[in-house]
Amino acid sequence: MSPKKFSVLDHVLVPKHERIPISEVPKVLKEINATINQLPLIRTSDPVARELGAQPGELIKIEREDEYTGKTIVYRLVVIG
Amino acid sequence: MVDPIKRISAIKLSVLSPDEIRKMSKVQIITAETYDDDGLPIQGGVMDPRLGVIEPGQKCPVCGNTMHSCPGHFGHIELAKPVIHVGYVKYIYDLLRSTCWKCGRVLLTDKEINEYLDLQRRLEKYLPFLLPVFHEHIKNKASKNSICPHCGAPQHKIKLERPTTFYEEEKGSFRKLAPDEIRNRLSNIPDNDVRLMGIDPQESRPEWFVLTVLPVPPVQVRPSIMLETGIRAEDDLTHKLVDIVRANQRLRESMDAAAPPIVIDDLWELLQYHVTTYIDNEVPGIPPAKHRTGRALKTLAQRLKGKEGRFRGYLSGKRVDFSSRTVISPDPNISINEVGVPEEAAKILTVPVRVTQWNIEEMRNYVINGPYKWPGANYIIRPDGKRIDLRYFKDRKSLASSLTPGYVVERHLIDGDIALFNRQPSLHRMSIMAHVVKVLPGRTFRLNLLVCPPYNADFDGDEMNLHIPQTEEARAEARELMLVQKHIMSPRYGGPIIGGLQDYISGGYLLTSKATVLTKEDVIELLGVAKYAGDIPEPAFYSPKELWTGKQLVSLFLPEDFTIRMKSSVNAGRLRCEDDDCLHDSFIVIKKGKLLTGVIDKKSIGSQQPESLYHWIVKEYGGDFARELADRMFKMFIRYIEKYGFTMSLDDVDIPPEAQKEIKEILNKAEEDVEKIIEQARRGELEPLPGRTVEETVETKIMERLSKARDEAGEVAANYLDIFNNAFIMARTGARGNILNLTQMSATLGQQSIRGERINRGYRNRPLPHFKPGDLSPYARGFVYNSFRLGLSPIELFYHAAGGREGLVDTAVRTSQSGYMQRRLINALLDVRIEYDGSARLPDGTFVQFTYGNDKVDPAKSDHGKAVNVDRIIERVVGWRE
Ligand SMILES: [Mg+2]
Ligand SMILES: [Zn+2]
Ligand SMILES: [Zn+2]
Ligand SMILES: [Zn+2]
């Protein structure tokens, strides 16, 4: 156990990740015009999901910044694994 | 009758149980013999008549049918000892790792099992798409447990040695797990635990993954063929089945005779090998089973897999009618939207037309002309659906008069019909475009030269395919979506893929060059071929006689409000110029549709040139206008180059003696320097470059020096070449070739290389026996002093051929690799589509991208990928950039 733990979220190449609680999932799905089975998945064992403490059934909102295309938002469904 | 159409609501695939195999079997195969001495099949052999009849006149002993209606019947082989089914190895491996070897339970606590079963029930009901991830998770979690939570037995590590051997680690050493032991373990797993790992025990018990009975397919599946010599040749599957029966028999005999275990194990393994290769003869890790001739056998998996397999070869392989294929040839006189179709083909390809009161006279004429006179008709379909073949109908005149509305006439292809034109490899959507038919004499398809780039076609024997859409919907789609003029802009890069090439570019340059003045006759001829219908402009010169410039003629075709400033291709080297006040005429300025300065060449009208004159025309004035420009203005360029008499001769690459002397001196100097480098290295005075050996450093330095020499020689030659030399014009305008090609013709060919190194292989330490071993001089390592004009020495020719072959091999390898890559990409992206909300999704709505391309930009409708090009908008409005 090193005293100063590094968080993957602080790395320059890791975009902004944010937990969306289960209660807000229906709202987000409506917003992006999708059902739950249409989302890409992220496992709870994923380093970022672990860092955020994301629980199965929640969403993770990822905001990516790109030189050419600007800001894009992606949602992933958290699953056990 | 009640609705005969049945819909398949679901398909369930499961594993055959030994009982099912026995139940569907009509005969047990017990002997490896196939035929007796009279050539009759032996009872209990793999050709037993109870497996089905395939010979004419015989009756099936099982179902009583003849060969036409007997579906064939399965048999079975009782295996002396169980063997692993290669297809299920992965699942067996997963199951062995995640269950207890002793009690058979999944390696999770009772509490966990109950929770997970509960979770599984809920997932099945609400989130079935998550089940694969769930089962994966359980298998992962269970296989991490090293002690059984149920009986406390310590778990061993399982190792899989491909394809079918399992080992278990016991006290540091590995013990082989025999198939019967594996089968026992699998049958010990309770149903509920099987369910947790994603297998339905009702349909597929895991112990069925280990074979105890092998089904024998009916003979219909593996027919024997009679060779001309009268010898019967058996199918590969039959050969393999005989092998299995024989191995099985020997194993059983050894077991009955209580042979030593080593003998039995060997025979068991042989049986495993035969069963494995019977199922898949291309599994990694074992040699494929061979025919007596040495050819690998085509077994079950090989019948399904790959290009010629059942799936790609038969199920997705579509063959179509109303299509044709022939050699293509160029025709600059037809529109880019057209395709020339030979009359011979037009008489075979047909379009169905419904007879109406408005077209009945026309249709009657087609019927009277019949199948052999164009334009005629091949078939008539009566309102009752009966087809009349006009080839065999004598009195076509009376048939024509009996035509009434409601009939359908399959008439010949005529001018104005729409057709899909295609050239393989169909790598992008412009490989299949719709063309308007123009029936022409000759036996080839004709296409306008400007559409060569999208098809990547040339006329060295290329063939292309033509398809005739048969329904109104298909024709409308072809015309509205696939017409050539709608594909001038390529989605590969934001620019036009259709545009000038070769002589169009030289012609454009020569016509618009400052040196060109045209007489009234010239102007009339040029505007005539371009079908120009307006007035002739005021002449640019009145004295000594009325003369026009090429720029005036080009301006006649440009839109009145068109403005652009850009560099020409010739704007390079001595003709370089950064602004529009250019003395070399190499900077294009078009204001209000008038070409004021600059020459037209590749940068402005070439194909695959983004941000060019033609690009802005297509974008700003649309496909109709761009097609018209391509059909008319470009035609004028071609006519001008024909009038001019453009050619290339030996003189074009000839340089004066003083230039040749200069080049010789440059090469001599280089040779001396190379000698110095070699000498320096021999004395050990050469400092190696970082990370290189001395030998590598010598090579690098020599290569650098020689390439410098070639560049200098090329520069000398280029300086002596006349600017209006035809070959030089082609290189400068981008019509064909480059300066390097010219210097190779006139100055020196330079260093030939293989894999980036000077040519050094062939004999020991030398490429050819003419040199001393280890000679590093330029001539002994692939340097060609001569130019193509002077001619190569035999040794130089050898170097050139050796270097040239590398290029050929590279292209061959590259095309096969990129072809496979293309296939994989197409299979992956095939049914992705962009929904109205701008997201890219699969047919079930799964996201591929939340916003297409992250910016929703269609590259075919953008400028070089940018959604908005502010510079161009300003240029258009202000008529000025910066
Ligand atoms: Mg070709
Ligand atoms: Zn039968
Ligand atoms: Zn146990
Ligand atoms: Zn200039």
mmCIF file of C-alpha atoms in Angstrom, chain B residues 575-859:
data_model
loop_
_atom_site.group_PDB
_atom_site.id
_atom_site.type_symbol
_atom_site.label_atom_id
_atom_site.label_comp_id
_atom_site.label_asym_id
_atom_site.label_seq_id
_atom_site.Cartn_x
_atom_site.Cartn_y
_atom_site.Cartn_z
ATOM 1 C CA LEU B 575 7.559 28.779 -62.065
ATOM 2 C CA ARG B 576 6.830 29.161 -58.346
ATOM 3 C CA CYS B 577 4.645 32.104 -57.497
ATOM 4 C CA GLU B 578 2.806 33.011 -54.298
ATOM 5 C CA ASP B 579 0.256 35.564 -55.460
ATOM 6 C CA ASP B 580 -1.979 36.347 -58.383
ATOM 7 C CA ASP B 581 0.376 38.925 -59.912
ATOM 8 C CA CYS B 582 2.193 36.071 -61.620
ATOM 9 C CA LEU B 583 4.403 36.441 -64.678
ATOM 10 C CA HIS B 584 4.592 32.680 -65.207
ATOM 11 C CA ASP B 585 0.818 32.380 -65.504
ATOM 12 C CA SER B 586 0.857 29.708 -62.798
ATOM 13 C CA PHE B 587 -1.689 31.285 -60.460
ATOM 14 C CA ILE B 588 -5.348 30.843 -61.383
ATOM 15 C CA VAL B 589 -7.686 33.777 -60.884
ATOM 16 C CA ILE B 590 -11.314 33.397 -61.900
ATOM 17 C CA LYS B 591 -13.565 36.339 -61.161
ATOM 18 C CA LYS B 592 -17.238 36.440 -62.063
ATOM 19 C CA GLY B 593 -16.835 33.413 -64.263
ATOM 20 C CA LYS B 594 -13.887 34.811 -66.264
ATOM 21 C CA LEU B 595 -10.565 32.957 -66.261
ATOM 22 C CA LEU B 596 -8.243 35.961 -65.961
ATOM 23 C CA THR B 597 -4.849 34.401 -65.308
ATOM 24 C CA GLY B 598 -3.382 30.980 -64.734
ATOM 25 C CA VAL B 599 -3.361 27.731 -66.641
ATOM 26 C CA ILE B 600 -5.813 24.863 -66.175
ATOM 27 C CA ASP B 601 -4.072 21.667 -65.111
ATOM 28 C CA LYS B 602 -4.255 18.827 -62.576
ATOM 29 C CA LYS B 603 -4.642 21.012 -59.476
ATOM 30 C CA SER B 604 -7.730 22.677 -60.913
ATOM 31 C CA ILE B 605 -9.547 19.988 -62.921
ATOM 32 C CA GLY B 606 -7.827 16.750 -61.925
ATOM 33 C CA SER B 607 -9.641 13.804 -60.365
ATOM 34 C CA GLN B 608 -9.130 13.273 -56.641
ATOM 35 C CA GLN B 609 -8.054 16.904 -56.204
ATOM 36 C CA PRO B 610 -9.848 18.467 -53.231
ATOM 37 C CA GLU B 611 -10.288 22.239 -52.997
ATOM 38 C CA SER B 612 -9.907 22.507 -56.758
ATOM 39 C CA LEU B 613 -11.818 24.481 -59.375
ATOM 40 C CA TYR B 614 -13.855 21.386 -60.270
ATOM 41 C CA HIS B 615 -14.500 20.617 -56.582
ATOM 42 C CA TRP B 616 -16.060 24.049 -55.996
ATOM 43 C CA ILE B 617 -18.087 23.731 -59.194
ATOM 44 C CA VAL B 618 -19.561 20.397 -58.042
ATOM 45 C CA LYS B 619 -20.238 21.674 -54.557
ATOM 46 C CA GLU B 620 -21.652 25.031 -55.487
ATOM 47 C CA TYR B 621 -23.487 24.312 -58.736
ATOM 48 C CA GLY B 622 -24.487 20.663 -58.265
ATOM 49 C CA GLY B 623 -24.176 17.382 -60.128
ATOM 50 C CA ASP B 624 -26.175 18.434 -63.197
ATOM 51 C CA PHE B 625 -23.892 21.373 -63.899
ATOM 52 C CA ALA B 626 -20.738 19.417 -63.076
ATOM 53 C CA ARG B 627 -21.775 16.618 -65.458
ATOM 54 C CA GLU B 628 -22.443 19.147 -68.181
ATOM 55 C CA LEU B 629 -19.021 20.712 -67.645
ATOM 56 C CA ALA B 630 -17.402 17.269 -67.786
ATOM 57 C CA ASP B 631 -19.225 16.424 -71.010
ATOM 58 C CA ARG B 632 -18.551 19.749 -72.752
ATOM 59 C CA MET B 633 -15.558 21.721 -71.477
ATOM 60 C CA PHE B 634 -13.452 18.585 -70.976
ATOM 61 C CA LYS B 635 -14.365 17.466 -74.476
ATOM 62 C CA MET B 636 -12.947 20.745 -75.745
ATOM 63 C CA PHE B 637 -9.620 20.030 -74.012
ATOM 64 C CA ILE B 638 -9.428 16.671 -75.746
ATOM 65 C CA ARG B 639 -10.201 18.206 -79.106
ATOM 66 C CA TYR B 640 -7.544 20.859 -78.617
ATOM 67 C CA ILE B 641 -4.850 18.311 -77.787
ATOM 68 C CA GLU B 642 -5.863 16.373 -80.918
ATOM 69 C CA LYS B 643 -5.506 19.518 -83.017
ATOM 70 C CA TYR B 644 -2.191 20.335 -81.368
ATOM 71 C CA GLY B 645 -0.772 16.873 -82.034
ATOM 72 C CA PHE B 646 0.562 15.929 -78.673
ATOM 73 C CA THR B 647 3.096 13.133 -78.549
ATOM 74 C CA MET B 648 6.356 12.118 -76.982
ATOM 75 C CA SER B 649 9.549 11.162 -78.760
ATOM 76 C CA LEU B 650 13.133 10.263 -78.107
ATOM 77 C CA ASP B 651 14.049 13.925 -78.587
ATOM 78 C CA ASP B 652 12.013 14.819 -75.536
ATOM 79 C CA VAL B 653 14.443 12.984 -73.259
ATOM 80 C CA ASP B 654 17.562 13.870 -75.218
ATOM 81 C CA ILE B 655 19.996 16.264 -73.588
ATOM 82 C CA PRO B 656 22.920 18.059 -75.244
ATOM 83 C CA PRO B 657 26.488 16.604 -75.071
ATOM 84 C CA GLU B 658 27.675 19.275 -72.628
ATOM 85 C CA ALA B 659 24.894 18.221 -70.212
ATOM 86 C CA GLN B 660 25.901 14.604 -70.565
ATOM 87 C CA LYS B 661 29.475 15.548 -69.802
ATOM 88 C CA GLU B 662 28.321 17.421 -66.712
ATOM 89 C CA ILE B 663 26.358 14.385 -65.518
ATOM 90 C CA LYS B 664 29.301 12.099 -66.136
ATOM 91 C CA GLU B 665 31.452 14.365 -63.983
ATOM 92 C CA ILE B 666 28.883 14.347 -61.194
ATOM 93 C CA LEU B 667 28.763 10.546 -61.242
ATOM 94 C CA ASN B 668 32.569 10.270 -61.390
ATOM 95 C CA LYS B 669 32.866 12.562 -58.421
ATOM 96 C CA ALA B 670 30.358 10.448 -56.503
ATOM 97 C CA GLU B 671 32.225 7.273 -57.386
ATOM 98 C CA GLU B 672 35.464 8.783 -56.054
ATOM 99 C CA ASP B 673 33.728 9.824 -52.830
ATOM 100 C CA VAL B 674 32.303 6.332 -52.396
ATOM 101 C CA GLU B 675 35.797 4.899 -52.906
ATOM 102 C CA LYS B 676 37.020 7.258 -50.195
ATOM 103 C CA ILE B 677 34.318 6.094 -47.770
ATOM 104 C CA ILE B 678 35.211 2.435 -48.435
ATOM 105 C CA GLU B 679 38.930 3.179 -48.019
ATOM 106 C CA GLN B 680 38.260 5.071 -44.785
ATOM 107 C CA ALA B 681 36.318 2.121 -43.420
ATOM 108 C CA ARG B 682 39.027 -0.324 -44.458
ATOM 109 C CA ARG B 683 41.570 1.674 -42.475
ATOM 110 C CA GLY B 684 39.179 1.585 -39.535
ATOM 111 C CA GLU B 685 38.891 5.370 -39.426
ATOM 112 C CA LEU B 686 35.163 5.514 -40.001
ATOM 113 C CA GLU B 687 33.166 6.619 -36.971
ATOM 114 C CA PRO B 688 30.020 4.412 -36.819
ATOM 115 C CA LEU B 689 26.695 6.210 -36.601
ATOM 116 C CA PRO B 690 24.829 5.801 -33.294
ATOM 117 C CA GLY B 691 23.266 2.356 -33.064
ATOM 118 C CA ARG B 692 24.918 1.097 -36.265
ATOM 119 C CA THR B 693 27.864 -1.114 -37.071
ATOM 120 C CA VAL B 694 30.697 0.135 -39.241
ATOM 121 C CA GLU B 695 29.393 -1.924 -42.177
ATOM 122 C CA GLU B 696 25.918 -0.435 -41.836
ATOM 123 C CA THR B 697 27.413 3.041 -41.577
ATOM 124 C CA VAL B 698 29.390 2.509 -44.781
ATOM 125 C CA GLU B 699 26.206 1.412 -46.564
ATOM 126 C CA THR B 700 24.209 4.381 -45.270
ATOM 127 C CA LYS B 701 26.912 6.852 -46.267
ATOM 128 C CA ILE B 702 27.316 5.337 -49.725
ATOM 129 C CA MET B 703 23.555 5.356 -50.298
ATOM 130 C CA GLU B 704 23.356 8.988 -49.201
ATOM 131 C CA ARG B 705 26.188 10.008 -51.489
ATOM 132 C CA LEU B 706 24.771 8.159 -54.496
ATOM 133 C CA SER B 707 21.274 9.482 -54.054
ATOM 134 C CA LYS B 708 22.736 12.973 -53.848
ATOM 135 C CA ALA B 709 24.571 12.281 -57.104
ATOM 136 C CA ARG B 710 21.396 11.144 -58.817
ATOM 137 C CA ASP B 711 19.508 14.221 -57.626
ATOM 138 C CA GLU B 712 22.268 16.486 -58.947
ATOM 139 C CA ALA B 713 22.361 14.662 -62.266
ATOM 140 C CA GLY B 714 18.588 14.907 -62.504
ATOM 141 C CA GLU B 715 18.705 18.613 -61.800
ATOM 142 C CA VAL B 716 21.239 19.144 -64.574
ATOM 143 C CA ALA B 717 19.060 17.217 -67.017
ATOM 144 C CA ALA B 718 15.908 19.069 -65.952
ATOM 145 C CA ASN B 719 17.669 22.388 -66.500
ATOM 146 C CA TYR B 720 18.582 21.463 -70.057
ATOM 147 C CA LEU B 721 15.061 20.261 -70.897
ATOM 148 C CA ASP B 722 12.927 22.635 -72.918
ATOM 149 C CA ILE B 723 9.977 23.914 -70.923
ATOM 150 C CA PHE B 724 7.630 23.152 -73.814
ATOM 151 C CA ASN B 725 9.020 19.706 -74.319
ATOM 152 C CA ASN B 726 5.997 17.421 -74.333
ATOM 153 C CA ALA B 727 7.236 14.929 -71.742
ATOM 154 C CA PHE B 728 8.169 17.802 -69.486
ATOM 155 C CA ILE B 729 4.731 19.363 -69.909
ATOM 156 C CA MET B 730 3.097 16.120 -68.796
ATOM 157 C CA ALA B 731 5.290 15.936 -65.718
ATOM 158 C CA ARG B 732 4.791 19.583 -64.745
ATOM 159 C CA THR B 733 1.041 19.723 -65.271
ATOM 160 C CA GLY B 734 0.505 16.420 -63.445
ATOM 161 C CA ALA B 735 -0.923 14.711 -66.547
ATOM 162 C CA ARG B 736 1.434 11.734 -66.328
ATOM 163 C CA GLY B 737 4.864 10.957 -64.902
ATOM 164 C CA ASN B 738 7.096 13.066 -62.741
ATOM 165 C CA ILE B 739 10.468 14.770 -62.910
ATOM 166 C CA LEU B 740 12.167 11.685 -61.454
ATOM 167 C CA ASN B 741 10.877 9.571 -64.368
ATOM 168 C CA LEU B 742 12.284 12.141 -66.774
ATOM 169 C CA THR B 743 15.702 12.190 -65.164
ATOM 170 C CA GLN B 744 15.763 8.395 -65.210
ATOM 171 C CA MET B 745 15.176 8.590 -68.950
ATOM 172 C CA SER B 746 17.619 11.376 -69.746
ATOM 173 C CA ALA B 747 20.298 11.518 -67.011
ATOM 174 C CA THR B 748 20.834 8.367 -64.949
ATOM 175 C CA LEU B 749 18.693 5.553 -63.598
ATOM 176 C CA GLY B 750 20.434 5.608 -60.247
ATOM 177 C CA GLN B 751 20.545 3.090 -57.406
ATOM 178 C CA GLN B 752 18.370 -0.052 -57.645
ATOM 179 C CA SER B 753 17.390 -1.502 -54.305
ATOM 180 C CA ILE B 754 15.834 -4.559 -52.694
ATOM 181 C CA ARG B 755 14.201 -4.108 -49.291
ATOM 182 C CA GLY B 756 15.764 -0.680 -48.968
ATOM 183 C CA GLU B 757 19.284 -2.041 -49.354
ATOM 184 C CA ARG B 758 21.672 -1.884 -52.277
ATOM 185 C CA ILE B 759 21.479 -5.092 -54.298
ATOM 186 C CA ASN B 760 23.890 -7.508 -52.635
ATOM 187 C CA ARG B 761 22.473 -11.032 -52.767
ATOM 188 C CA GLY B 762 22.911 -13.680 -55.420
ATOM 189 C CA TYR B 763 26.413 -15.112 -55.143
ATOM 190 C CA ARG B 764 28.701 -15.188 -52.131
ATOM 191 C CA ASN B 765 29.385 -11.562 -51.129
ATOM 192 C CA ARG B 766 28.486 -10.276 -54.587
ATOM 193 C CA PRO B 767 25.325 -9.984 -56.657
ATOM 194 C CA LEU B 768 26.863 -11.382 -59.864
ATOM 195 C CA PRO B 769 29.991 -13.405 -60.704
ATOM 196 C CA HIS B 770 31.417 -10.460 -62.673
ATOM 197 C CA PHE B 771 32.634 -8.838 -59.472
ATOM 198 C CA LYS B 772 35.185 -9.634 -56.803
ATOM 199 C CA PRO B 773 33.632 -10.870 -53.546
ATOM 200 C CA GLY B 774 33.072 -8.007 -51.111
ATOM 201 C CA ASP B 775 33.355 -5.297 -53.778
ATOM 202 C CA LEU B 776 31.349 -2.371 -52.385
ATOM 203 C CA SER B 777 31.742 -0.049 -55.378
ATOM 204 C CA PRO B 778 28.492 1.385 -56.846
ATOM 205 C CA TYR B 779 28.596 -0.734 -60.001
ATOM 206 C CA ALA B 780 28.986 -3.937 -57.987
ATOM 207 C CA ARG B 781 26.032 -3.097 -55.767
ATOM 208 C CA GLY B 782 23.178 -2.207 -58.092
ATOM 209 C CA PHE B 783 23.970 1.332 -59.247
ATOM 210 C CA VAL B 784 22.862 2.038 -62.814
ATOM 211 C CA TYR B 785 24.990 4.802 -64.380
ATOM 212 C CA ASN B 786 23.210 4.836 -67.703
ATOM 213 C CA SER B 787 19.892 6.427 -68.508
ATOM 214 C CA PHE B 788 17.092 4.719 -70.403
ATOM 215 C CA ARG B 789 17.990 7.013 -73.329
ATOM 216 C CA LEU B 790 21.582 5.756 -73.433
ATOM 217 C CA GLY B 791 20.586 2.155 -72.756
ATOM 218 C CA LEU B 792 21.453 -0.179 -69.900
ATOM 219 C CA SER B 793 24.398 -2.580 -69.870
ATOM 220 C CA PRO B 794 23.467 -6.260 -69.325
ATOM 221 C CA ILE B 795 24.513 -6.033 -65.686
ATOM 222 C CA GLU B 796 22.502 -2.852 -65.192
ATOM 223 C CA LEU B 797 19.494 -4.441 -66.819
ATOM 224 C CA PHE B 798 19.740 -7.313 -64.352
ATOM 225 C CA TYR B 799 19.784 -4.869 -61.430
ATOM 226 C CA HIS B 800 16.781 -3.035 -62.786
ATOM 227 C CA ALA B 801 14.811 -6.271 -63.256
ATOM 228 C CA ALA B 802 15.697 -7.417 -59.720
ATOM 229 C CA GLY B 803 14.563 -4.125 -58.206
ATOM 230 C CA GLY B 804 11.444 -4.034 -60.362
ATOM 231 C CA ARG B 805 10.349 -7.481 -59.247
ATOM 232 C CA GLU B 806 10.174 -6.315 -55.633
ATOM 233 C CA GLY B 807 7.545 -3.785 -56.627
ATOM 234 C CA LEU B 808 5.447 -6.449 -58.334
ATOM 235 C CA VAL B 809 5.615 -8.777 -55.342
ATOM 236 C CA ASP B 810 4.697 -5.931 -53.005
ATOM 237 C CA THR B 811 1.561 -5.062 -54.983
ATOM 238 C CA ALA B 812 0.487 -8.702 -55.148
ATOM 239 C CA VAL B 813 0.878 -9.101 -51.383
ATOM 240 C CA ARG B 814 -0.752 -5.761 -50.629
ATOM 241 C CA THR B 815 -3.882 -6.416 -52.701
ATOM 242 C CA SER B 816 -4.552 -9.778 -51.045
ATOM 243 C CA GLN B 817 -4.051 -8.303 -47.594
ATOM 244 C CA SER B 818 -6.220 -5.262 -48.206
ATOM 245 C CA GLY B 819 -8.875 -7.508 -49.757
ATOM 246 C CA TYR B 820 -9.146 -9.559 -46.589
ATOM 247 C CA MET B 821 -9.167 -6.418 -44.460
ATOM 248 C CA GLN B 822 -11.991 -5.039 -46.617
ATOM 249 C CA ARG B 823 -13.991 -8.244 -46.106
ATOM 250 C CA ARG B 824 -13.663 -8.061 -42.350
ATOM 251 C CA LEU B 825 -14.632 -4.384 -42.279
ATOM 252 C CA ILE B 826 -17.673 -4.980 -44.469
ATOM 253 C CA ASN B 827 -18.845 -7.903 -42.342
ATOM 254 C CA ALA B 828 -18.488 -5.774 -39.227
ATOM 255 C CA LEU B 829 -20.083 -2.581 -40.539
ATOM 256 C CA LEU B 830 -22.565 -4.065 -43.030
ATOM 257 C CA ASP B 831 -25.737 -3.119 -41.226
ATOM 258 C CA VAL B 832 -24.758 -0.085 -39.236
ATOM 259 C CA ARG B 833 -27.098 2.738 -40.097
ATOM 260 C CA ILE B 834 -27.543 6.354 -39.164
ATOM 261 C CA GLU B 835 -30.818 6.997 -37.365
ATOM 262 C CA TYR B 836 -32.753 10.232 -37.503
ATOM 263 C CA ASP B 837 -31.291 11.318 -34.172
ATOM 264 C CA GLY B 838 -27.811 11.244 -35.732
ATOM 265 C CA SER B 839 -26.621 8.148 -33.892
ATOM 266 C CA ALA B 840 -25.037 5.190 -35.669
ATOM 267 C CA ARG B 841 -26.757 1.938 -34.669
ATOM 268 C CA LEU B 842 -27.201 -1.714 -35.478
ATOM 269 C CA PRO B 843 -30.637 -2.933 -36.623
ATOM 270 C CA ASP B 844 -31.683 -3.744 -33.014
ATOM 271 C CA GLY B 845 -30.840 -0.212 -31.972
ATOM 272 C CA THR B 846 -27.521 -0.955 -30.264
ATOM 273 C CA PHE B 847 -25.236 2.031 -30.331
ATOM 274 C CA VAL B 848 -22.135 2.022 -32.475
ATOM 275 C CA GLN B 849 -21.602 5.760 -32.111
ATOM 276 C CA PHE B 850 -23.769 8.128 -30.117
ATOM 277 C CA THR B 851 -23.284 10.757 -32.818
ATOM 278 C CA TYR B 852 -22.141 9.611 -36.263
ATOM 279 C CA GLY B 853 -18.464 10.423 -36.600
ATOM 280 C CA ASN B 854 -18.807 12.489 -33.390
ATOM 281 C CA ASP B 855 -19.714 15.485 -35.569
ATOM 282 C CA LYS B 856 -22.476 14.151 -37.885
ATOM 283 C CA VAL B 857 -20.492 15.272 -40.931
ATOM 284 C CA ASP B 858 -21.021 13.379 -44.204
ATOM 285 C CA PRO B 859 -17.571 13.475 -45.821
#
